Coordinates of C-alpha atoms and ligand atoms in Angstrom, one line a residue:
M1 CA 0.0 0.0 0.2
E2 CA 1.5 3.3 -1.1
I3 CA 1.4 6.0 1.5
K4 CA 1.3 9.7 0.5
L5 CA 1.7 12.7 2.7
Q6 CA 0.7 15.8 1.1
S7 CA 1.8 19.2 2.8
L8 CA 1.2 17.4 6.2
T9 CA 1.4 19.8 9.0
K10 CA 0.8 19.6 12.9
V11 CA 0.8 22.6 15.0
F12 CA 0.4 22.0 18.9
V13 CA -1.1 24.9 20.7
A14 CA -0.4 25.0 24.4
K15 CA -2.6 26.3 27.1
D16 CA -0.7 29.8 27.0
K17 CA -1.4 29.8 23.2
K18 CA 2.3 29.2 22.3
E19 CA 2.6 27.2 19.1
T20 CA 4.9 24.3 18.4
V21 CA 5.2 23.3 14.6
A22 CA 5.9 19.8 15.2
V23 CA 5.5 18.7 11.6
N24 CA 6.0 21.3 8.8
N25 CA 4.6 20.9 5.4
M26 CA 5.9 17.3 4.8
D27 CA 5.5 15.9 1.3
I28 CA 6.5 12.2 1.0
T29 CA 5.5 9.2 -1.0
I30 CA 6.4 5.9 0.8
P31 CA 6.4 3.2 -1.9
S32 CA 4.3 0.1 -1.4
G33 CA 5.9 -2.9 0.2
K34 CA 8.9 -1.2 1.3
L35 CA 10.4 -0.6 4.9
I36 CA 10.9 3.2 5.4
G37 CA 13.1 4.4 8.3
L38 CA 11.7 7.8 9.6
L39 CA 14.8 9.2 11.2
G40 CA 15.9 12.4 13.1
P41 CA 16.9 13.8 16.3
S42 CA 14.9 13.8 19.6
G43 CA 11.8 16.2 19.1
C44 CA 11.9 16.6 15.3
G45 CA 8.5 15.3 14.8
K46 CA 8.9 11.6 13.9
S47 CA 6.2 10.2 16.3
T48 CA 3.8 13.1 15.3
T49 CA 4.2 12.1 11.8
L50 CA 3.6 8.4 12.6
Y51 CA 0.7 9.0 14.8
M52 CA -1.1 11.4 12.2
I53 CA -0.6 8.4 9.7
A54 CA -2.2 6.1 12.3
G55 CA -5.0 8.5 12.8
L56 CA -4.3 9.1 16.6
L57 CA -3.5 12.7 15.9
E58 CA -5.5 14.9 13.7
P59 CA -3.4 17.0 11.2
T60 CA -3.6 20.7 11.4
A61 CA -3.4 20.9 7.5
G62 CA -2.4 18.5 4.7
K63 CA -3.5 15.2 3.5
I64 CA -2.8 11.4 4.0
Y65 CA -3.5 8.9 1.1
F66 CA -3.3 5.1 1.2
G67 CA -3.1 4.4 -2.3
D68 CA -5.8 6.5 -4.0
E69 CA -7.8 6.6 -0.8
D70 CA -8.0 9.9 1.2
V71 CA -7.7 8.6 4.9
T72 CA -7.0 12.0 6.4
N73 CA -10.4 12.0 8.2
T74 CA -10.7 8.0 8.6
P75 CA -10.8 6.8 12.2
P76 CA -7.7 4.8 13.3
E77 CA -9.6 1.6 13.5
L78 CA -10.7 1.8 9.8
R79 CA -7.3 2.6 8.4
G80 CA -6.0 -1.0 8.4
I81 CA -2.7 -0.2 10.4
G82 CA -0.8 -2.2 12.9
L83 CA 1.0 -0.1 15.4
V84 CA 4.1 -1.1 17.8
F85 CA 5.3 1.2 20.3
Q86 CA 8.6 1.5 22.1
N87 CA 7.1 0.0 25.5
Y88 CA 5.2 -3.0 24.0
A89 CA 2.1 -2.2 25.8
L90 CA 1.3 -5.7 26.4
Y91 CA -1.6 -6.9 28.7
P92 CA 0.3 -8.4 31.8
H93 CA -2.6 -10.6 32.9
M94 CA -3.0 -12.1 29.5
T95 CA -1.1 -14.9 28.0
V96 CA 0.9 -14.5 24.7
A97 CA -1.9 -15.9 22.8
Q98 CA -4.5 -13.9 24.2
N99 CA -2.6 -10.8 23.7
I100 CA -2.0 -11.5 20.1
M101 CA -5.7 -12.6 19.5
F102 CA -7.0 -9.5 21.4
P103 CA -7.6 -7.2 18.1
L104 CA -9.4 -10.1 16.6
E105 CA -11.9 -10.5 19.6
N106 CA -12.8 -6.8 19.0
I107 CA -14.0 -7.5 15.5
K108 CA -15.7 -10.8 16.6
V109 CA -13.5 -13.2 14.7
P110 CA -14.6 -16.8 16.0
K111 CA -12.2 -18.1 18.9
A112 CA -11.0 -21.1 16.8
E113 CA -10.1 -19.0 13.8
A114 CA -8.5 -16.3 16.1
L115 CA -6.2 -18.8 17.7
E116 CA -5.1 -20.3 14.4
R117 CA -4.2 -16.7 13.2
A118 CA -2.6 -15.9 16.3
Q119 CA -0.5 -19.0 16.1
E120 CA 0.5 -18.2 12.6
M121 CA 1.8 -14.9 13.5
A122 CA 3.5 -16.1 16.5
D123 CA 5.2 -18.5 14.3
L124 CA 6.1 -15.8 11.7
V125 CA 7.9 -13.7 14.5
G126 CA 9.5 -16.7 16.1
I127 CA 7.7 -17.1 19.4
G128 CA 5.3 -19.9 18.5
E129 CA 6.4 -21.9 21.5
L130 CA 5.5 -19.3 23.9
M131 CA 1.9 -18.9 23.4
N132 CA 0.8 -20.0 27.1
R133 CA 3.4 -17.7 28.9
K134 CA 2.6 -14.3 30.4
P135 CA 4.5 -11.2 29.3
K136 CA 6.5 -11.1 32.5
E137 CA 8.0 -14.5 31.6
L138 CA 9.4 -13.3 28.3
S139 CA 12.6 -11.3 27.6
G140 CA 12.3 -7.7 26.2
G141 CA 13.0 -9.0 22.7
Q142 CA 10.3 -11.8 23.1
Q143 CA 7.9 -9.2 24.3
Q144 CA 8.5 -6.8 21.4
R145 CA 7.8 -9.8 19.0
V146 CA 4.5 -10.5 20.6
A147 CA 3.7 -6.8 20.2
I148 CA 4.6 -7.2 16.4
A149 CA 2.6 -10.4 16.2
R150 CA -0.4 -8.5 17.6
A151 CA 0.0 -5.6 15.2
L152 CA 0.1 -7.9 12.2
V153 CA -2.8 -10.4 13.3
K154 CA -5.4 -8.1 11.6
K155 CA -3.5 -8.3 8.4
P156 CA -3.0 -4.5 8.3
R157 CA -2.3 -2.6 5.1
V158 CA 0.6 -0.6 6.9
L159 CA 2.8 -1.4 9.8
L160 CA 3.9 1.5 12.0
L161 CA 6.8 1.0 14.4
D162 CA 7.7 3.6 16.9
E163 CA 11.3 3.1 18.3
P164 CA 10.4 -0.6 18.7
L165 CA 13.9 -1.6 19.7
S166 CA 15.0 1.2 22.3
N167 CA 14.2 -0.7 25.4
L168 CA 16.4 -3.7 24.2
D169 CA 20.0 -4.1 25.0
A170 CA 22.6 -3.7 22.4
R171 CA 22.9 -7.4 21.3
L172 CA 19.1 -8.0 21.3
R173 CA 18.6 -4.8 19.4
L174 CA 20.6 -5.9 16.5
Q175 CA 18.9 -9.4 16.6
T176 CA 15.5 -7.9 16.7
R177 CA 16.1 -5.5 13.9
E178 CA 17.3 -8.2 11.7
E179 CA 14.1 -10.1 12.6
I180 CA 12.0 -7.1 11.8
K181 CA 13.5 -7.0 8.4
R182 CA 12.9 -10.6 7.8
I183 CA 9.1 -10.2 8.9
Q184 CA 8.8 -7.3 6.7
R185 CA 10.3 -9.1 3.6
E186 CA 8.1 -12.1 4.2
T187 CA 4.8 -10.4 4.5
G188 CA 5.7 -7.5 2.1
I189 CA 3.8 -5.1 4.2
T190 CA 4.5 -1.3 3.8
T191 CA 6.3 -0.4 7.0
I192 CA 7.3 2.7 8.6
F193 CA 10.1 2.4 11.4
V194 CA 10.8 5.4 13.5
T195 CA 14.2 5.7 15.2
H196 CA 16.5 8.4 16.3
D197 CA 19.5 5.9 15.6
Q198 CA 21.2 6.7 12.2
E199 CA 22.9 3.3 12.3
E200 CA 19.7 1.4 12.9
A201 CA 17.8 3.3 10.2
M202 CA 20.6 3.0 7.6
S203 CA 20.9 -0.8 8.2
I204 CA 17.2 -1.8 8.2
S205 CA 15.7 0.7 5.6
D206 CA 15.1 0.4 1.9
E207 CA 14.8 4.2 2.2
I208 CA 15.3 6.7 4.8
V209 CA 13.4 10.0 5.4
L210 CA 15.5 12.3 7.3
M211 CA 13.8 15.1 9.3
E212 CA 15.0 17.9 11.4
A213 CA 12.6 20.5 13.4
G214 CA 9.6 19.1 11.7
I215 CA 11.1 19.6 8.1
K216 CA 11.9 16.7 5.8
Q217 CA 15.6 17.2 5.0
Q218 CA 16.2 14.4 2.5
V219 CA 14.8 11.1 1.4
G220 CA 16.5 8.1 -0.4
V221 CA 18.3 4.8 -0.2
P222 CA 20.5 5.0 2.8
Q223 CA 23.9 4.8 1.0
D224 CA 22.8 7.5 -1.5
V225 CA 21.9 9.8 1.2
Y226 CA 25.0 9.1 3.0
D227 CA 27.2 9.6 -0.3
Q228 CA 25.2 12.5 -1.5
P229 CA 23.9 14.7 1.3
D230 CA 21.9 17.7 0.3
N231 CA 23.0 19.8 3.3
L232 CA 25.3 19.9 6.4
F233 CA 22.7 18.7 8.7
V234 CA 22.3 15.5 6.6
A235 CA 25.9 15.0 6.2
K236 CA 26.5 15.4 10.0
F237 CA 23.7 13.2 11.2
L238 CA 24.7 10.2 9.2
G239 CA 28.0 8.3 9.9
T240 CA 30.0 7.4 12.9
P241 CA 32.5 8.9 13.7
P242 CA 30.8 12.0 12.2
I243 CA 32.0 14.1 9.3
N244 CA 34.7 16.5 10.0
T245 CA 34.0 20.1 9.1
F246 CA 36.6 23.0 8.6
A247 CA 36.3 26.5 7.6
G248 CA 37.7 27.0 4.1
K249 CA 37.5 28.9 0.9
L250 CA 36.7 28.4 -2.6
E251 CA 38.9 30.1 -5.1
A252 CA 38.4 29.8 -8.9
G253 CA 37.0 26.1 -8.4
K254 CA 39.8 25.2 -6.0
I255 CA 38.8 24.0 -2.5
M256 CA 41.3 25.7 -0.1
L257 CA 41.7 24.3 3.4
A258 CA 44.3 26.2 5.5
G259 CA 45.9 27.6 2.4
H260 CA 46.2 24.0 0.7
N261 CA 44.3 23.0 -2.4
I262 CA 42.5 19.8 -1.5
G263 CA 40.1 19.4 -4.2
K264 CA 37.9 21.1 -6.8
V265 CA 34.2 22.1 -7.3
E266 CA 32.3 23.2 -10.3
S267 CA 31.1 26.3 -8.8
K268 CA 33.6 29.1 -9.7
T269 CA 32.4 31.6 -7.2
N270 CA 35.0 32.7 -4.6
Q271 CA 33.4 32.4 -1.2
E272 CA 34.1 31.3 2.3
V273 CA 32.7 27.8 2.8
L274 CA 32.5 24.9 5.3
I275 CA 34.5 21.9 4.1
G276 CA 33.3 18.5 5.2
I277 CA 35.5 15.4 5.1
R278 CA 34.3 11.9 6.1
P279 CA 36.8 10.3 8.6
E280 CA 37.4 7.6 5.9
G281 CA 38.2 10.3 3.3
F282 CA 41.9 10.7 4.2
N283 CA 44.5 8.7 2.2
V284 CA 48.0 8.4 3.7
V285 CA 50.4 9.2 0.8
E286 CA 54.1 9.6 0.2
K287 CA 54.0 13.2 -0.9
S288 CA 51.4 16.0 -0.5
K289 CA 51.2 19.6 0.5
L290 CA 48.7 18.6 3.3
S291 CA 51.1 17.4 5.9
L292 CA 49.7 17.3 9.4
P293 CA 51.2 16.2 12.9
I294 CA 49.4 13.2 14.5
Y295 CA 48.3 14.0 18.1
M296 CA 47.0 10.7 19.1
V297 CA 46.4 7.2 17.6
E298 CA 43.6 4.6 18.4
T299 CA 43.8 1.3 16.8
I300 CA 40.5 -0.5 16.6
G301 CA 41.2 -3.9 14.9
R302 CA 41.2 -3.4 11.1
D303 CA 41.1 0.4 11.4
T304 CA 43.3 3.1 13.1
A305 CA 41.7 6.4 14.0
L306 CA 44.2 9.2 13.8
I307 CA 43.5 12.1 16.0
I308 CA 44.8 15.2 14.4
K309 CA 45.2 18.9 15.1
D310 CA 42.8 21.0 13.1
P311 CA 45.0 23.0 10.7
N312 CA 43.0 26.0 11.3
D313 CA 42.7 25.9 14.9
E314 CA 45.3 24.3 17.2
A315 CA 42.7 23.9 20.0
K316 CA 40.5 21.6 17.9
T317 CA 41.2 18.0 16.7
F318 CA 39.6 15.9 14.1
R319 CA 39.5 12.2 13.3
A320 CA 40.7 10.2 10.2
I321 CA 40.3 6.6 9.9
V322 CA 42.9 4.8 8.0
D323 CA 44.3 1.2 7.5
S324 CA 46.0 0.1 10.5
S325 CA 48.7 -1.3 8.2
H326 CA 50.2 2.2 8.3
R327 CA 51.6 2.0 11.8
I328 CA 51.5 5.6 12.5
K329 CA 52.6 6.8 15.8
P330 CA 51.8 9.9 17.9
G331 CA 54.1 12.8 16.9
D332 CA 54.7 11.5 13.3
T333 CA 53.9 13.9 10.4
V334 CA 51.8 12.4 7.7
N335 CA 51.1 13.4 4.2
F336 CA 47.4 13.2 3.3
A337 CA 45.5 13.4 0.1
I338 CA 41.7 13.8 0.2
K339 CA 39.5 11.4 -1.5
P340 CA 37.3 13.4 -3.8
D341 CA 34.1 11.3 -3.0
K342 CA 34.4 11.9 0.7
L343 CA 34.9 15.6 0.3
Y344 CA 32.1 18.1 0.5
V345 CA 31.6 21.8 0.5
F346 CA 28.8 23.6 2.1
N347 CA 27.5 27.1 2.0
K348 CA 28.8 28.7 5.2
D349 CA 25.3 30.3 6.1
T350 CA 22.7 28.0 4.7
G351 CA 24.4 24.7 5.2
E352 CA 23.4 23.8 1.5
L353 CA 25.8 21.7 -0.4
V354 CA 27.8 23.7 -3.0
K355 CA 28.4 21.7 -6.1
Ligands
LIG1 N1 0.8 16.7 22.7 C1 1.7 17.8 22.4 N2 1.4 18.9 22.7 C2 2.5 19.9 22.5 N3 3.7 19.6 21.9 C3 3.8 18.4 21.6 C4 2.9 17.2 21.8 N4 3.4 16.1 21.3 C5 4.6 16.5 20.8 N5 5.0 18.0 20.8 C6 6.1 18.6 20.5 O1 6.3 18.4 19.0 C7 7.7 18.1 18.7 C8 7.8 16.9 18.1 O2 7.5 15.8 19.0 P1 7.7 14.4 18.5 O3 7.1 13.5 19.7 O4 7.1 14.2 17.2 O5 9.2 14.0 18.4 P2 10.0 12.9 18.1 O6 10.9 13.1 16.8 O7 9.2 11.6 18.1 O8 11.1 12.8 19.3 P3 11.6 11.4 20.2 O9 12.9 11.0 19.3 O10 12.2 12.1 21.4 O11 10.6 10.6 20.5 C9 8.4 18.4 20.0 O12 9.0 19.5 19.9 C10 7.3 18.1 21.2 O13 7.7 18.7 22.3
LIG2 MG1 9.0 10.0 19.3

């Protein structure tokens, strides 16, 4: 089921009449059968967007379509959505089976059929053996699977997940996210997965929608957005360690960092800019003009992180990730060349990418 948001806006008005624009004029088309990661920092409007799609919050303006159907004013129970929250929200006094069957009881599906469908969903999410347990007898990951099975049992058109993994420990998070990906693939259900964790969104999503302050920043296949960020916010939000930024200049198409020409751009305007270089964008070379003293070295298995003084500002450092075979020591001076595909130039004032 394709989902289309058209100029979707939500303004919250507090008692003192102060307005918060939680979602600002969002236009997105979510392709049918895909898993979309809705990503952004805390407070950027992810949950608000999701709850408008679910019908739990009424938009201030704009429209929501499921396929050709305008569902903007359709009550939540008629939208055909399954919703999963961060805290699972299972009924503690009910068994796993009763929890999963609960949405079917509401629509008066006969008991035997309900149980059969619940078992099918439990098998799908890998908890088929646990039907008679109570939620407190399950691990966090298992509880979350019950919540997912419950969301799927009515065969929704759309699955909406709001930070479903954030209560799980690191290992379980990883495992459960792979599980969600598998379930989504097997069912082919259009899924929106809300998270503030860029690594999680990048690894699980067919496409990501990156938001900030209620505004859509960029939409695309995770690797494309990482490689071709439209602006500084996007470049900084994706990637660990984060992109390094330096004050720099454009001079007749040359990118100048601390007086060194480190690359080129099409733009021929001379201007002050912000230069962005991904940590993996530094090549250690025999000879170059960009020679920098190494301040600290951290070796982490395959990679070495070099901590280097910012050529513009002695008080600041930045990180380069290089192959550990280079055997660089603190105090060494290293020659660097910058990989052109890891080098970006941003407008100093607007943060927009300069091409
Ligand atoms: N019921 C409400 N009344 C007033 N303001 C609200 C309400 N719900 C959310 N907001 C505000 O709207 C903005 C967006 O909130 P939202 O919950 O959508 O963010 P989020 O991206 O889901 O954040 P998080 O990652 O912390 O869950 C925030 O500034 C928040 O304070
Ligand atoms: Mg939220």
